[in-house]
Coordinates of C-alpha atoms in Angstrom, one line a residue:
X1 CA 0.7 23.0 18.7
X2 CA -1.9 20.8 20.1
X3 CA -5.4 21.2 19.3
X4 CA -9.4 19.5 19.5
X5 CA -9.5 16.7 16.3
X6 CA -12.3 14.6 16.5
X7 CA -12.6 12.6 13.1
X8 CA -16.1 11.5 11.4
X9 CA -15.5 7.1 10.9
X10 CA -17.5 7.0 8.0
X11 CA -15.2 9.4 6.4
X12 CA -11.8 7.6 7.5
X13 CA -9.7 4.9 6.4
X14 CA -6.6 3.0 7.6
X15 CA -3.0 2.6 5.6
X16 CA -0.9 0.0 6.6
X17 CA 2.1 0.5 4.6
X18 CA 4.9 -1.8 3.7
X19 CA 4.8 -4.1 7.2
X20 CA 6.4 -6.9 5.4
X21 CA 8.7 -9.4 7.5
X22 CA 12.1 -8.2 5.6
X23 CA 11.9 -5.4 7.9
X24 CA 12.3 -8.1 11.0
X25 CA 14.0 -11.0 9.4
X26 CA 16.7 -9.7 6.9
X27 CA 19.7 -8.0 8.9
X28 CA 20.1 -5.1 6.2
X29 CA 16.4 -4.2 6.4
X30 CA 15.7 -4.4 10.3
X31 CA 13.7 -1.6 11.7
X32 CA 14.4 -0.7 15.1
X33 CA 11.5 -1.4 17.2
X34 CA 9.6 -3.4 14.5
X35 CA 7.6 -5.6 16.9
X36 CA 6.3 -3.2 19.0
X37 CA 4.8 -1.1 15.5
X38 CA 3.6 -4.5 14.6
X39 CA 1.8 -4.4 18.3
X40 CA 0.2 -1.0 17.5
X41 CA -0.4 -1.3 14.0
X42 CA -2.3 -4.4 15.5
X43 CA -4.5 -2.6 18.1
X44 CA -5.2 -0.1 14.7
X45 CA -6.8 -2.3 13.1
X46 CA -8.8 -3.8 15.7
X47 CA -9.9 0.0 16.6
X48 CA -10.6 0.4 12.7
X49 CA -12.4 -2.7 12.3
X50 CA -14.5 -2.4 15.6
X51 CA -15.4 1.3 14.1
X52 CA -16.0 -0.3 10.9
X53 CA -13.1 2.2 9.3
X54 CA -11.9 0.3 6.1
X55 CA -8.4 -1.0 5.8
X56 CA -5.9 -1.0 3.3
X57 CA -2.4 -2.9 3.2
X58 CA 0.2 -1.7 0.3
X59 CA 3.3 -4.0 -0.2
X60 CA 6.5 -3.2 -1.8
X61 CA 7.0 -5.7 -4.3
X62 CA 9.8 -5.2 -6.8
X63 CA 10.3 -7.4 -10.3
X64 CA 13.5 -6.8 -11.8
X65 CA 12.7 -8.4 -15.3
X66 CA 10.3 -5.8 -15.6
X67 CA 11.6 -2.5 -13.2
X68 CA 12.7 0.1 -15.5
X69 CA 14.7 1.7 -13.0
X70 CA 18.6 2.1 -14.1
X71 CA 19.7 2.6 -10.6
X72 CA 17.9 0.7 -9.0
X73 CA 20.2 -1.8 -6.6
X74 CA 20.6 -5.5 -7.7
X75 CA 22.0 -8.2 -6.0
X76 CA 24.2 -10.8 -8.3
X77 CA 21.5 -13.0 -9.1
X78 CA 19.6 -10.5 -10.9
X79 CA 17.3 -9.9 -7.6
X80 CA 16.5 -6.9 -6.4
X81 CA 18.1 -5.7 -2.9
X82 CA 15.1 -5.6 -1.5
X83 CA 11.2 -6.4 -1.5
X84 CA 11.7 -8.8 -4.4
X85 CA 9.1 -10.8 -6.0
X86 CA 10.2 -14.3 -5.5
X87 CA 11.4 -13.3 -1.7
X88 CA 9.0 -14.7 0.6
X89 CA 10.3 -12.0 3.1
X90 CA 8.5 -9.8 0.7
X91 CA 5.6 -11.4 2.8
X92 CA 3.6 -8.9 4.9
X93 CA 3.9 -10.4 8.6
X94 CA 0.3 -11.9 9.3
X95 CA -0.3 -10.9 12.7
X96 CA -0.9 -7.4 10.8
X97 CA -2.3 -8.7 7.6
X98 CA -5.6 -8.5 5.8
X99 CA -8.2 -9.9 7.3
X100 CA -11.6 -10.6 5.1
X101 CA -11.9 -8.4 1.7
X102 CA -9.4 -6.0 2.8
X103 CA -7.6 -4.7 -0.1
X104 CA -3.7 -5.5 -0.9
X105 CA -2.2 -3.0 -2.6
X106 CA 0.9 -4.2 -4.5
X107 CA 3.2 -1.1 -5.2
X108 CA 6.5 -1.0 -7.4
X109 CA 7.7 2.5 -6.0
X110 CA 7.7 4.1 -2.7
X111 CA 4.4 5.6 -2.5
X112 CA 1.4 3.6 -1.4
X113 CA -0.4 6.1 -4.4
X114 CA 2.0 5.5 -7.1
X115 CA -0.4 2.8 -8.6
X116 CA -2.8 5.3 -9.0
X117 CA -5.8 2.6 -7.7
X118 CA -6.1 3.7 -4.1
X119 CA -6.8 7.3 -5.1
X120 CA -9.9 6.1 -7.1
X121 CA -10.9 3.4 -4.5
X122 CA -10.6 6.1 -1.3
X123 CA -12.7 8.8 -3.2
X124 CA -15.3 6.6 -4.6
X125 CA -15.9 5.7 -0.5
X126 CA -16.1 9.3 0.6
X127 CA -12.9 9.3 2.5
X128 CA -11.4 12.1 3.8
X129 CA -9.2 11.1 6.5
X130 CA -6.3 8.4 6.1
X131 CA -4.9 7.2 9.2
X132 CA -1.2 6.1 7.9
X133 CA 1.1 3.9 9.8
X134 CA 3.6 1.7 8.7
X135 CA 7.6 1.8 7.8
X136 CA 9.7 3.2 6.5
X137 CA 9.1 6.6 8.4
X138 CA 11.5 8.8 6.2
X139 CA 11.1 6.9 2.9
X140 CA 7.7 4.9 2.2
X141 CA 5.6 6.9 4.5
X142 CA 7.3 10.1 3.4
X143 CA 5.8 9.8 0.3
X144 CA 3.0 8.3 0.6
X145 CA 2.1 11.2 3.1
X146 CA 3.1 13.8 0.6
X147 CA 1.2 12.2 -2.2
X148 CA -2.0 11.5 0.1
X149 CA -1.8 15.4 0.7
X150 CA -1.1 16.6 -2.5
X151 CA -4.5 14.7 -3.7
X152 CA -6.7 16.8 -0.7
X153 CA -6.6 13.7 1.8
X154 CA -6.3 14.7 5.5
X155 CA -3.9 12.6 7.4
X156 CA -3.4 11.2 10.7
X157 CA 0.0 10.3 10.9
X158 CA 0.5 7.3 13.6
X159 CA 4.1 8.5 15.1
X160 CA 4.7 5.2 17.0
X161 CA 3.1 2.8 14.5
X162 CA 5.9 4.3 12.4
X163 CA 9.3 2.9 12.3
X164 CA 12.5 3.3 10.2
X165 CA 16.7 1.6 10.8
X166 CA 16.7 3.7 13.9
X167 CA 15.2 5.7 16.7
X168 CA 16.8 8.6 14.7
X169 CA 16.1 8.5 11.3
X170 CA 12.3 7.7 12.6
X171 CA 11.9 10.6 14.7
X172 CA 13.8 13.2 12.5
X173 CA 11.7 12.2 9.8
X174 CA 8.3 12.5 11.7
X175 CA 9.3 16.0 12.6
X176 CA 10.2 16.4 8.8
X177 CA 6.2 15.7 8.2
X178 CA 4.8 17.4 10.8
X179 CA 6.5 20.9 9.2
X180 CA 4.1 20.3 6.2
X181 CA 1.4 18.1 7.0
X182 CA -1.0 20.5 6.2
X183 CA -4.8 20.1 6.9
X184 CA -4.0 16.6 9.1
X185 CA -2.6 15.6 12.4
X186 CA 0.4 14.0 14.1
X187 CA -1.0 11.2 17.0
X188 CA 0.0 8.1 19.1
X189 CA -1.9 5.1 18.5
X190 CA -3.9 5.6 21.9
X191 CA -5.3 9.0 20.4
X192 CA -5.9 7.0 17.3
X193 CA -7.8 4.5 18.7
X194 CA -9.9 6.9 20.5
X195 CA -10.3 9.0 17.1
X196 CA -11.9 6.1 15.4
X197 CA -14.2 5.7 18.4
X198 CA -15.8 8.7 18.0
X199 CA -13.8 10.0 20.4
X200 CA -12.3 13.7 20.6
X201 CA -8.9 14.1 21.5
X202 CA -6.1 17.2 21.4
X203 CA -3.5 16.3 18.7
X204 CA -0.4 18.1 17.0
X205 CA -1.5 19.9 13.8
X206 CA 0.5 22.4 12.1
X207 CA 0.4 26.3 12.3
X208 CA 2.4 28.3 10.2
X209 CA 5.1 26.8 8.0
X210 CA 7.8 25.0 9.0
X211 CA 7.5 25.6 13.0
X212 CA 9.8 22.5 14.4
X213 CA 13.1 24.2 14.0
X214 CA 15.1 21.3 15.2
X215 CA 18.7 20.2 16.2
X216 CA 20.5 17.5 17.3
X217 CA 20.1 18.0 20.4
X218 CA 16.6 18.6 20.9
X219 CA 15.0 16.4 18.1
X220 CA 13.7 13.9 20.6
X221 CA 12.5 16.2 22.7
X222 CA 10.5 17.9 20.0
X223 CA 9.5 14.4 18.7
X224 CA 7.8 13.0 22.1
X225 CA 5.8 16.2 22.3
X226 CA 4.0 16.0 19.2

């Protein structure tokens, strides 16, 4: 159910996860609706740097010479399928990139936290709240969700700055983490924008466990009134 959230900026940060320009320029990576997550991703960040709410970019950079991953999928060249090192799709897309000392976080798993560095750099700032936004909705975010919880962060999780192959797998998995996403928030980018004003808005937190019992048929429903 909806609910007041107003969010202290001094005690926020922003996670920009994975926006690299595989996911708009390699056919077997495309997210659906890429361009317009790049656009809110991109009014995010001016919000978060207007509100002086520091930014953080994680890439998924994989190097097969040293993954130690037995199933992890290789092409014939030895490449990995995906985010590899020496791709320069690997590239996150500048219009979204960092922008003065903003850190990069290079990651060699799904999770933004799996590095370990970001946990030590967000709690030696104070933060409490992580706006997350980014693709893809039911893998890279998924975890990096879970994790950020699991370590006591609060999260506000972006819904349309979020974006997986389809309109399906993206939604499905949003309502996936709103079931669980205990102590945090599910909002648009409009309600995030206004959070890191100062504002105070009404947002989609969880009550109870598990309450979005969904089906096929009302999924997207469900999704566009979190």
């Amino acid at each position: 159910m909806k609910r007041t959230l107003s969010v202290m900026p001094e005690t926020a940060a922003l996670l920009c996860v994975d926006l690299q320009e595989e996911h708009r320029q390699d056919s077997r990576y495309l997210v659906e609706g890429f361009d317009q997550v790049l656009v809110n991703i991109g009014r995010l960040q001016t919000a978060a740097r207007q509100a002086a709410i520091p930014i953080y970019h994680s890439a998924y950079v994989v190097d097969t010479a040293h993954a130690q991953r037995p199933f992890h999928p290789i092409m014939p060249d030895g490449k990995s399928a995906f985010s590899d090192v020496n791709d320069p799709l690997s590239a996150i897309c500048p219009e979204v990139g960092p922008a003065g000392d903003e850190i990069v976080l290079i990651k060699t798993d799904a999770s933004s936290f799996s590095q370990g560095e970001i946990n030590l750099l967000l709690k030696a700032r104070g933060i409490e709240w992580l706006y997350i936004a980014g693709v893809w909705t039911e893998a890279c975010i998924a975890v990096t969700v879970k994790d950020a919880v699991d370590l006591g962060f609060r999260v506000a999780l972006v819904k349309d700055a979020c974006g997986s192959g389809s309109a399906a797998i993206h939604q499905t998995a949003i309502l996936n983490l709103a079931n669980r996403l205990y102590g945090g928030a599910v909002v648009d980018t409009d309600g995030a924008c206004r959070l890191m004003a100062g504002e105070t808005i009404d947002a989609w937190q969880i009550q109870g466990s598990v309450p979005l019992r969904y089906t096929f048929e009302n999924a997207a429903e469900l999704y566009r009134g979190l």
